[in-house]
Amino acid sequence: MSPTASDVVNGGISFWYADDGLPALRGPLSADASADVVIVGGGYTGLWTAYYLKKAAPFLRITVLEQRFCGYGASGRNGGWLYNGIAGRDRYAKLHGHEAAVRLQKAMNDTVDEVVRVAGEEGIDADLHKGGVLEVARTPAQLARLRDFHAHELSYGEKDRELYGAEETAERIRVAGAVGSTWTPHGARLHPVKLVKGLAAAVEALGVTIHESTPVTEIRPRHAVTPYGTVRAPYVLRCTEGFTANLKGQRRTWLPMNSSMIATRPLTEEQWETVGWAARETLGDMAHAYMYAQRTADGRIALGGRGAPYRFGSRTDNDGRTQETTIEALRDILVGFFPSLAGVRIEHAWSGVLGVPRDWCATVTLDRSTGLGWAGGYVGSGVATTNLAARTLRDLVQLDSGQAGRTDLTELPWVGHKVRKWEPEPFRWLGVHGMYATYRVADRRELTAHTPDSSKLARLADRVAGRH
């Protein structure tokens, strides 16, 4: 008999920290200070930005301010998908032309290999395995969407993507009811916490100052304000993703969307025989309320999806604790995909927030009149996108300071993109919860409809959400 949700280790930030251990805390800011660049947020975006800036200009005095510890947010809680997806690409094609969006996609393809390269160069063992990304369809409607998605990706220059039928899919992974899949080589599995810890250590070794336990309450031109003092710098870069709403004046900038995960105990060899998954691709599906999963280095399945998608007033959690109904829902997805694992123990569950702009577009910006910059709004695709964003912020700072000229990255279409704010409460809460409730209903209908037509409910939810 399988354990109940109450038997699961719940929260504690994430399974990845339970596996690798919490870091020793770096000291907080103790007084007013100055720097050439101050970076707010010690996740992937902030650390990658510090890394590339310091590498490009070793003389820069760079300070990173982190409210808890590096990797406390999404960087230490995500699904470990290092892949080439980027939020907003289709909108950028409409705004700037197809070729501009193709350049953005090519940059994302290259970013996967860039992260692998730096991890190797810096000696960061993050359990990286470049097995690509496999996305499966399990209903006729999902199959129709998958074929459209596959063709759409090819139109953005991804010529090495492959489309599989049911039999070819089963040869890779035995997902119950899978009728097709699409695979791209531009993806890898990794251990999120091992990456963020290694990156923080590499940044410190370069001479960057990191202050943890230092919440920034307000950002204004040339100032990052904390309870312990203010850091003054010509450039202040906001890299706070899902925690952006905590900053003064930023409540409605990016919505902190909740995502939840479970991790099984390590599977036996016999269990893996029934599942397949020998190539260790990251795994997703074509449902409207989609799932994402990986086969971990120690032989578990870590699987995620939306639970309670949003907390009223853009609040964020403290330690990743997850509702029991969400744990059971994720278990149902796991068993639906792999019925032979019905009795497998779920050992850990956790949640975290990701940043969602009102138009669902990731952005990178540096305001040259104020020195304020920011990057984020990755909508759950941040493991690789943070790296591209950081290299772009580096180039924008160097351009503004006269250290370098324009580059291919500063000309990408997501640079300087402007988006309106989210609606005030209670409309924000009602809209997000209504959207995901509609997606779940649409998925249930498609499971029984046996038609290739996507649910009209899902298309309506997309339009209301501003996703298309």
PDB file of N, CA and C in Angstrom, residues 194-281:
ATOM      1  N   LYS A 194      23.271  21.672  -6.689  1.00  0.00           N
ATOM      2  CA  LYS A 194      24.705  21.507  -6.949  1.00  0.00           C
ATOM      3  C   LYS A 194      25.199  22.579  -7.917  1.00  0.00           C
ATOM      4  N   LEU A 195      24.365  22.955  -8.880  1.00  0.00           N
ATOM      5  CA  LEU A 195      24.756  24.016  -9.802  1.00  0.00           C
ATOM      6  C   LEU A 195      24.840  25.360  -9.089  1.00  0.00           C
ATOM      7  N   VAL A 196      23.832  25.703  -8.288  1.00  0.00           N
ATOM      8  CA  VAL A 196      23.825  27.026  -7.657  1.00  0.00           C
ATOM      9  C   VAL A 196      24.921  27.146  -6.597  1.00  0.00           C
ATOM     10  N   LYS A 197      25.188  26.076  -5.872  1.00  0.00           N
ATOM     11  CA  LYS A 197      26.283  26.112  -4.898  1.00  0.00           C
ATOM     12  C   LYS A 197      27.633  26.280  -5.598  1.00  0.00           C
ATOM     13  N   GLY A 198      27.826  25.518  -6.671  1.00  0.00           N
ATOM     14  CA  GLY A 198      29.087  25.616  -7.398  1.00  0.00           C
ATOM     15  C   GLY A 198      29.279  26.975  -8.034  1.00  0.00           C
ATOM     16  N   LEU A 199      28.192  27.539  -8.540  1.00  0.00           N
ATOM     17  CA  LEU A 199      28.266  28.857  -9.168  1.00  0.00           C
ATOM     18  C   LEU A 199      28.579  29.934  -8.136  1.00  0.00           C
ATOM     19  N   ALA A 200      27.959  29.854  -6.966  1.00  0.00           N
ATOM     20  CA  ALA A 200      28.234  30.834  -5.902  1.00  0.00           C
ATOM     21  C   ALA A 200      29.694  30.759  -5.470  1.00  0.00           C
ATOM     22  N   ALA A 201      30.219  29.546  -5.357  1.00  0.00           N
ATOM     23  CA  ALA A 201      31.621  29.394  -4.973  1.00  0.00           C
ATOM     24  C   ALA A 201      32.546  29.958  -6.044  1.00  0.00           C
ATOM     25  N   ALA A 202      32.217  29.739  -7.308  1.00  0.00           N
ATOM     26  CA  ALA A 202      33.036  30.262  -8.407  1.00  0.00           C
ATOM     27  C   ALA A 202      33.021  31.782  -8.426  1.00  0.00           C
ATOM     28  N   VAL A 203      31.853  32.367  -8.161  1.00  0.00           N
ATOM     29  CA  VAL A 203      31.724  33.822  -8.135  1.00  0.00           C
ATOM     30  C   VAL A 203      32.555  34.416  -6.998  1.00  0.00           C
ATOM     31  N   GLU A 204      32.477  33.809  -5.830  1.00  0.00           N
ATOM     32  CA  GLU A 204      33.283  34.292  -4.694  1.00  0.00           C
ATOM     33  C   GLU A 204      34.773  34.178  -4.982  1.00  0.00           C
ATOM     34  N   ALA A 205      35.164  33.080  -5.633  1.00  0.00           N
ATOM     35  CA  ALA A 205      36.581  32.887  -5.945  1.00  0.00           C
ATOM     36  C   ALA A 205      37.109  33.959  -6.894  1.00  0.00           C
ATOM     37  N   LEU A 206      36.218  34.541  -7.690  1.00  0.00           N
ATOM     38  CA  LEU A 206      36.612  35.618  -8.597  1.00  0.00           C
ATOM     39  C   LEU A 206      36.752  36.961  -7.888  1.00  0.00           C
ATOM     40  N   GLY A 207      36.292  37.031  -6.635  1.00  0.00           N
ATOM     41  CA  GLY A 207      36.412  38.274  -5.879  1.00  0.00           C
ATOM     42  C   GLY A 207      35.124  39.048  -5.717  1.00  0.00           C
ATOM     43  N   VAL A 208      33.997  38.430  -6.058  1.00  0.00           N
ATOM     44  CA  VAL A 208      32.699  39.077  -5.861  1.00  0.00           C
ATOM     45  C   VAL A 208      32.293  38.963  -4.391  1.00  0.00           C
ATOM     46  N   THR A 209      31.732  40.022  -3.835  1.00  0.00           N
ATOM     47  CA  THR A 209      31.235  40.018  -2.453  1.00  0.00           C
ATOM     48  C   THR A 209      29.783  39.547  -2.436  1.00  0.00           C
ATOM     49  N   ILE A 210      29.484  38.541  -1.626  1.00  0.00           N
ATOM     50  CA  ILE A 210      28.110  38.045  -1.471  1.00  0.00           C
ATOM     51  C   ILE A 210      27.679  38.243  -0.025  1.00  0.00           C
ATOM     52  N   HIS A 211      26.587  38.962   0.174  1.00  0.00           N
ATOM     53  CA  HIS A 211      25.988  39.098   1.504  1.00  0.00           C
ATOM     54  C   HIS A 211      24.661  38.342   1.509  1.00  0.00           C
ATOM     55  N   GLU A 212      24.542  37.348   2.390  1.00  0.00           N
ATOM     56  CA  GLU A 212      23.291  36.616   2.554  1.00  0.00           C
ATOM     57  C   GLU A 212      22.562  37.129   3.797  1.00  0.00           C
ATOM     58  N   SER A 213      21.350  36.621   4.008  1.00  0.00           N
ATOM     59  CA  SER A 213      20.498  37.103   5.112  1.00  0.00           C
ATOM     60  C   SER A 213      20.354  38.621   5.066  1.00  0.00           C
ATOM     61  N   THR A 214      20.279  39.161   3.843  1.00  0.00           N
ATOM     62  CA  THR A 214      20.230  40.612   3.643  1.00  0.00           C
ATOM     63  C   THR A 214      19.104  40.958   2.680  1.00  0.00           C
ATOM     64  N   PRO A 215      17.881  41.090   3.188  1.00  0.00           N
ATOM     65  CA  PRO A 215      16.765  41.411   2.299  1.00  0.00           C
ATOM     66  C   PRO A 215      16.833  42.851   1.799  1.00  0.00           C
ATOM     67  N   VAL A 216      16.664  43.033   0.514  1.00  0.00           N
ATOM     68  CA  VAL A 216      16.577  44.369  -0.065  1.00  0.00           C
ATOM     69  C   VAL A 216      15.104  44.769  -0.063  1.00  0.00           C
ATOM     70  N   THR A 217      14.800  45.896   0.533  1.00  0.00           N
ATOM     71  CA  THR A 217      13.415  46.342   0.654  1.00  0.00           C
ATOM     72  C   THR A 217      13.018  47.327  -0.443  1.00  0.00           C
ATOM     73  N   GLU A 218      14.024  48.019  -0.989  1.00  0.00           N
ATOM     74  CA  GLU A 218      13.720  49.009  -2.017  1.00  0.00           C
ATOM     75  C   GLU A 218      14.918  49.167  -2.947  1.00  0.00           C
ATOM     76  N   ILE A 219      14.611  49.289  -4.218  1.00  0.00           N
ATOM     77  CA  ILE A 219      15.631  49.601  -5.217  1.00  0.00           C
ATOM     78  C   ILE A 219      15.265  50.944  -5.835  1.00  0.00           C
ATOM     79  N   ARG A 220      16.250  51.840  -5.879  1.00  0.00           N
ATOM     80  CA  ARG A 220      16.066  53.110  -6.580  1.00  0.00           C
ATOM     81  C   ARG A 220      17.384  53.455  -7.269  1.00  0.00           C
ATOM     82  N   PRO A 221      17.401  54.405  -8.170  1.00  0.00           N
ATOM     83  CA  PRO A 221      18.639  54.683  -8.901  1.00  0.00           C
ATOM     84  C   PRO A 221      19.845  54.836  -7.972  1.00  0.00           C
ATOM     85  N   ARG A 222      20.855  53.975  -8.215  1.00  0.00           N
ATOM     86  CA  ARG A 222      22.135  53.992  -7.511  1.00  0.00           C
ATOM     87  C   ARG A 222      22.039  53.589  -6.044  1.00  0.00           C
ATOM     88  N   HIS A 223      20.933  52.995  -5.647  1.00  0.00           N
ATOM     89  CA  HIS A 223      20.755  52.595  -4.253  1.00  0.00           C
ATOM     90  C   HIS A 223      20.024  51.251  -4.163  1.00  0.00           C
ATOM     91  N   ALA A 224      20.564  50.345  -3.336  1.00  0.00           N
ATOM     92  CA  ALA A 224      19.853  49.140  -2.921  1.00  0.00           C
ATOM     93  C   ALA A 224      19.731  49.220  -1.405  1.00  0.00           C
ATOM     94  N   VAL A 225      18.502  49.351  -0.929  1.00  0.00           N
ATOM     95  CA  VAL A 225      18.244  49.643   0.483  1.00  0.00           C
ATOM     96  C   VAL A 225      17.932  48.355   1.236  1.00  0.00           C
ATOM     97  N   THR A 226      18.617  48.138   2.357  1.00  0.00           N
ATOM     98  CA  THR A 226      18.373  46.976   3.217  1.00  0.00           C
ATOM     99  C   THR A 226      18.191  47.465   4.655  1.00  0.00           C
ATOM    100  N   PRO A 227      17.713  46.607   5.560  1.00  0.00           N
ATOM    101  CA  PRO A 227      17.601  47.012   6.973  1.00  0.00           C
ATOM    102  C   PRO A 227      18.951  47.283   7.626  1.00  0.00           C
ATOM    103  N   TYR A 228      20.040  46.818   7.024  1.00  0.00           N
ATOM    104  CA  TYR A 228      21.359  46.899   7.646  1.00  0.00           C
ATOM    105  C   TYR A 228      22.257  47.965   7.025  1.00  0.00           C
ATOM    106  N   GLY A 229      21.738  48.636   6.009  1.00  0.00           N
ATOM    107  CA  GLY A 229      22.531  49.643   5.335  1.00  0.00           C
ATOM    108  C   GLY A 229      22.155  49.707   3.870  1.00  0.00           C
ATOM    109  N   THR A 230      22.671  50.681   3.177  1.00  0.00           N
ATOM    110  CA  THR A 230      22.385  50.884   1.759  1.00  0.00           C
ATOM    111  C   THR A 230      23.672  50.704   0.958  1.00  0.00           C
ATOM    112  N   VAL A 231      23.577  49.942  -0.115  1.00  0.00           N
ATOM    113  CA  VAL A 231      24.716  49.806  -1.018  1.00  0.00           C
ATOM    114  C   VAL A 231      24.478  50.741  -2.200  1.00  0.00           C
ATOM    115  N   ARG A 232      25.440  51.623  -2.433  1.00  0.00           N
ATOM    116  CA  ARG A 232      25.354  52.582  -3.528  1.00  0.00           C
ATOM    117  C   ARG A 232      26.240  52.122  -4.674  1.00  0.00           C
ATOM    118  N   ALA A 233      25.710  52.220  -5.881  1.00  0.00           N
ATOM    119  CA  ALA A 233      26.465  51.791  -7.059  1.00  0.00           C
ATOM    120  C   ALA A 233      25.873  52.447  -8.291  1.00  0.00           C
ATOM    121  N   PRO A 234      26.682  52.707  -9.316  1.00  0.00           N
ATOM    122  CA  PRO A 234      26.136  53.257 -10.564  1.00  0.00           C
ATOM    123  C   PRO A 234      25.120  52.338 -11.224  1.00  0.00           C
ATOM    124  N   TYR A 235      25.289  51.030 -11.014  1.00  0.00           N
ATOM    125  CA  TYR A 235      24.365  50.063 -11.610  1.00  0.00           C
ATOM    126  C   TYR A 235      23.751  49.207 -10.510  1.00  0.00           C
ATOM    127  N   VAL A 236      22.417  49.137 -10.494  1.00  0.00           N
ATOM    128  CA  VAL A 236      21.688  48.274  -9.569  1.00  0.00           C
ATOM    129  C   VAL A 236      20.839  47.339 -10.416  1.00  0.00           C
ATOM    130  N   LEU A 237      21.125  46.047 -10.331  1.00  0.00           N
ATOM    131  CA  LEU A 237      20.485  45.055 -11.186  1.00  0.00           C
ATOM    132  C   LEU A 237      19.545  44.176 -10.364  1.00  0.00           C
ATOM    133  N   ARG A 238      18.285  44.172 -10.729  1.00  0.00           N
ATOM    134  CA  ARG A 238      17.256  43.398 -10.021  1.00  0.00           C
ATOM    135  C   ARG A 238      17.153  42.009 -10.641  1.00  0.00           C
ATOM    136  N   CYS A 239      17.490  41.004  -9.838  1.00  0.00           N
ATOM    137  CA  CYS A 239      17.482  39.603 -10.307  1.00  0.00           C
ATOM    138  C   CYS A 239      16.702  38.764  -9.305  1.00  0.00           C
ATOM    139  N   THR A 240      15.444  39.129  -9.080  1.00  0.00           N
ATOM    140  CA  THR A 240      14.659  38.569  -7.975  1.00  0.00           C
ATOM    141  C   THR A 240      13.517  37.654  -8.409  1.00  0.00           C
ATOM    142  N   GLU A 241      13.255  37.527  -9.686  1.00  0.00           N
ATOM    143  CA  GLU A 241      12.279  36.605 -10.266  1.00  0.00           C
ATOM    144  C   GLU A 241      10.982  36.537  -9.449  1.00  0.00           C
ATOM    145  N   GLY A 242      10.624  35.382  -8.901  1.00  0.00           N
ATOM    146  CA  GLY A 242       9.335  35.223  -8.234  1.00  0.00           C
ATOM    147  C   GLY A 242       9.187  36.017  -6.948  1.00  0.00           C
ATOM    148  N   PHE A 243      10.290  36.553  -6.416  1.00  0.00           N
ATOM    149  CA  PHE A 243      10.242  37.338  -5.184  1.00  0.00           C
ATOM    150  C   PHE A 243      10.216  38.840  -5.456  1.00  0.00           C
ATOM    151  N   THR A 244      10.065  39.223  -6.716  1.00  0.00           N
ATOM    152  CA  THR A 244      10.063  40.639  -7.087  1.00  0.00           C
ATOM    153  C   THR A 244       8.949  41.412  -6.389  1.00  0.00           C
ATOM    154  N   ALA A 245       7.804  40.752  -6.170  1.00  0.00           N
ATOM    155  CA  ALA A 245       6.658  41.436  -5.554  1.00  0.00           C
ATOM    156  C   ALA A 245       6.945  41.907  -4.132  1.00  0.00           C
ATOM    157  N   ASN A 246       7.998  41.386  -3.499  1.00  0.00           N
ATOM    158  CA  ASN A 246       8.335  41.806  -2.140  1.00  0.00           C
ATOM    159  C   ASN A 246       8.992  43.184  -2.089  1.00  0.00           C
ATOM    160  N   LEU A 247       9.457  43.677  -3.233  1.00  0.00           N
ATOM    161  CA  LEU A 247      10.140  44.964  -3.275  1.00  0.00           C
ATOM    162  C   LEU A 247       9.134  46.121  -3.322  1.00  0.00           C
ATOM    163  N   LYS A 248       9.496  47.229  -2.727  1.00  0.00           N
ATOM    164  CA  LYS A 248       8.637  48.409  -2.722  1.00  0.00           C
ATOM    165  C   LYS A 248       8.304  48.831  -4.159  1.00  0.00           C
ATOM    166  N   GLY A 249       7.003  48.977  -4.442  1.00  0.00           N
ATOM    167  CA  GLY A 249       6.559  49.432  -5.743  1.00  0.00           C
ATOM    168  C   GLY A 249       6.494  48.366  -6.817  1.00  0.00           C
ATOM    169  N   GLN A 250       6.799  47.110  -6.466  1.00  0.00           N
ATOM    170  CA  GLN A 250       6.855  46.043  -7.473  1.00  0.00           C
ATOM    171  C   GLN A 250       5.767  44.979  -7.295  1.00  0.00           C
ATOM    172  N   ARG A 251       4.758  45.252  -6.501  1.00  0.00           N
ATOM    173  CA  ARG A 251       3.747  44.242  -6.167  1.00  0.00           C
ATOM    174  C   ARG A 251       3.098  43.625  -7.395  1.00  0.00           C
ATOM    175  N   ARG A 252       2.890  44.432  -8.430  1.00  0.00           N
ATOM    176  CA  ARG A 252       2.152  43.943  -9.602  1.00  0.00           C
ATOM    177  C   ARG A 252       3.044  43.771 -10.836  1.00  0.00           C
ATOM    178  N   THR A 253       4.356  43.784 -10.637  1.00  0.00           N
ATOM    179  CA  THR A 253       5.265  43.695 -11.783  1.00  0.00           C
ATOM    180  C   THR A 253       5.285  42.291 -12.372  1.00  0.00           C
ATOM    181  N   TRP A 254       5.696  41.321 -11.568  1.00  0.00           N
ATOM    182  CA  TRP A 254       5.680  39.913 -11.983  1.00  0.00           C
ATOM    183  C   TRP A 254       4.899  39.113 -10.952  1.00  0.00           C
ATOM    184  N   LEU A 255       4.013  38.286 -11.426  1.00  0.00           N
ATOM    185  CA  LEU A 255       3.192  37.477 -10.541  1.00  0.00           C
ATOM    186  C   LEU A 255       3.990  36.264 -10.070  1.00  0.00           C
ATOM    187  N   PRO A 256       4.039  35.995  -8.757  1.00  0.00           N
ATOM    188  CA  PRO A 256       4.751  34.817  -8.261  1.00  0.00           C
ATOM    189  C   PRO A 256       3.884  33.565  -8.414  1.00  0.00           C
ATOM    190  N   MET A 257       4.066  32.842  -9.507  1.00  0.00           N
ATOM    191  CA  MET A 257       3.299  31.620  -9.792  1.00  0.00           C
ATOM    192  C   MET A 257       3.900  30.435  -9.046  1.00  0.00           C
ATOM    193  N   ASN A 258       3.059  29.671  -8.411  1.00  0.00           N
ATOM    194  CA  ASN A 258       3.514  28.538  -7.618  1.00  0.00           C
ATOM    195  C   ASN A 258       3.637  27.291  -8.482  1.00  0.00           C
ATOM    196  N   SER A 259       4.701  26.542  -8.298  1.00  0.00           N
ATOM    197  CA  SER A 259       4.859  25.243  -8.932  1.00  0.00           C
ATOM    198  C   SER A 259       5.317  24.260  -7.862  1.00  0.00           C
ATOM    199  N   SER A 260       4.882  23.019  -7.961  1.00  0.00           N
ATOM    200  CA  SER A 260       5.144  22.035  -6.912  1.00  0.00           C
ATOM    201  C   SER A 260       5.766  20.777  -7.503  1.00  0.00           C
ATOM    202  N   MET A 261       6.520  20.066  -6.669  1.00  0.00           N
ATOM    203  CA  MET A 261       7.208  18.866  -7.126  1.00  0.00           C
ATOM    204  C   MET A 261       7.154  17.765  -6.081  1.00  0.00           C
ATOM    205  N   ILE A 262       7.337  16.536  -6.544  1.00  0.00           N
ATOM    206  CA  ILE A 262       7.540  15.378  -5.678  1.00  0.00           C
ATOM    207  C   ILE A 262       8.770  14.623  -6.169  1.00  0.00           C
ATOM    208  N   ALA A 263       9.388  13.883  -5.274  1.00  0.00           N
ATOM    209  CA  ALA A 263      10.487  12.995  -5.644  1.00  0.00           C
ATOM    210  C   ALA A 263      10.236  11.627  -5.029  1.00  0.00           C
ATOM    211  N   THR A 264      10.374  10.590  -5.831  1.00  0.00           N
ATOM    212  CA  THR A 264      10.193   9.226  -5.344  1.00  0.00           C
ATOM    213  C   THR A 264      11.439   8.762  -4.599  1.00  0.00           C
ATOM    214  N   ARG A 265      11.346   7.619  -3.984  1.00  0.00           N
ATOM    215  CA  ARG A 265      12.545   6.959  -3.506  1.00  0.00           C
ATOM    216  C   ARG A 265      13.296   6.430  -4.729  1.00  0.00           C
ATOM    217  N   PRO A 266      14.564   6.067  -4.634  1.00  0.00           N
ATOM    218  CA  PRO A 266      15.254   5.483  -5.792  1.00  0.00           C
ATOM    219  C   PRO A 266      14.550   4.204  -6.265  1.00  0.00           C
ATOM    220  N   LEU A 267      14.338   4.100  -7.546  1.00  0.00           N
ATOM    221  CA  LEU A 267      13.683   2.923  -8.106  1.00  0.00           C
ATOM    222  C   LEU A 267      14.669   1.760  -8.206  1.00  0.00           C
ATOM    223  N   THR A 268      14.139   0.562  -8.160  1.00  0.00           N
ATOM    224  CA  THR A 268      14.961  -0.623  -8.343  1.00  0.00           C
ATOM    225  C   THR A 268      15.248  -0.821  -9.833  1.00  0.00           C
ATOM    226  N   GLU A 269      16.220  -1.663 -10.124  1.00  0.00           N
ATOM    227  CA  GLU A 269      16.513  -1.967 -11.524  1.00  0.00           C
ATOM    228  C   GLU A 269      15.304  -2.557 -12.220  1.00  0.00           C
ATOM    229  N   GLU A 270      14.554  -3.383 -11.497  1.00  0.00           N
ATOM    230  CA  GLU A 270      13.350  -3.988 -12.089  1.00  0.00           C
ATOM    231  C   GLU A 270      12.314  -2.912 -12.422  1.00  0.00           C
ATOM    232  N   GLN A 271      12.157  -1.952 -11.552  1.00  0.00           N
ATOM    233  CA  GLN A 271      11.209  -0.869 -11.826  1.00  0.00           C
ATOM    234  C   GLN A 271      11.651  -0.047 -13.034  1.00  0.00           C
ATOM    235  N   TRP A 272      12.954   0.247 -13.135  1.00  0.00           N
ATOM    236  CA  TRP A 272      13.435   0.983 -14.291  1.00  0.00           C
ATOM    237  C   TRP A 272      13.248   0.181 -15.578  1.00  0.00           C
ATOM    238  N   GLU A 273      13.316  -1.116 -15.499  1.00  0.00           N
ATOM    239  CA  GLU A 273      13.059  -1.953 -16.681  1.00  0.00           C
ATOM    240  C   GLU A 273      11.644  -1.740 -17.194  1.00  0.00           C
ATOM    241  N   THR A 274      10.698  -1.571 -16.284  1.00  0.00           N
ATOM    242  CA  THR A 274       9.314  -1.362 -16.720  1.00  0.00           C
ATOM    243  C   THR A 274       9.090   0.043 -17.277  1.00  0.00           C
ATOM    244  N   VAL A 275       9.904   0.993 -16.842  1.00  0.00           N
ATOM    245  CA  VAL A 275       9.742   2.388 -17.243  1.00  0.00           C
ATOM    246  C   VAL A 275      10.529   2.712 -18.510  1.00  0.00           C
ATOM    247  N   GLY A 276      11.713   2.130 -18.648  1.00  0.00           N
ATOM    248  CA  GLY A 276      12.603   2.527 -19.735  1.00  0.00           C
ATOM    249  C   GLY A 276      13.398   3.748 -19.313  1.00  0.00           C
ATOM    250  N   TRP A 277      13.394   4.784 -20.151  1.00  0.00           N
ATOM    251  CA  TRP A 277      14.026   6.063 -19.820  1.00  0.00           C
ATOM    252  C   TRP A 277      15.543   5.941 -19.717  1.00  0.00           C
ATOM    253  N   ALA A 278      16.123   5.058 -20.516  1.00  0.00           N
ATOM    254  CA  ALA A 278      17.565   4.808 -20.430  1.00  0.00           C
ATOM    255  C   ALA A 278      18.394   6.020 -20.841  1.00  0.00           C
ATOM    256  N   ALA A 279      17.869   6.864 -21.744  1.00  0.00           N
ATOM    257  CA  ALA A 279      18.628   8.026 -22.224  1.00  0.00           C
ATOM    258  C   ALA A 279      18.551   9.212 -21.271  1.00  0.00           C
ATOM    259  N   ARG A 280      17.710   9.109 -20.248  1.00  0.00           N
ATOM    260  CA  ARG A 280      17.606  10.142 -19.206  1.00  0.00           C
ATOM    261  C   ARG A 280      17.241  11.521 -19.756  1.00  0.00           C
ATOM    262  N   GLU A 281      16.368  11.532 -20.750  1.00  0.00           N
ATOM    263  CA  GLU A 281      15.850  12.820 -21.223  1.00  0.00           C
ATOM    264  C   GLU A 281      15.041  13.472 -20.107  1.00  0.00           C
TER     265      GLU A 281
END
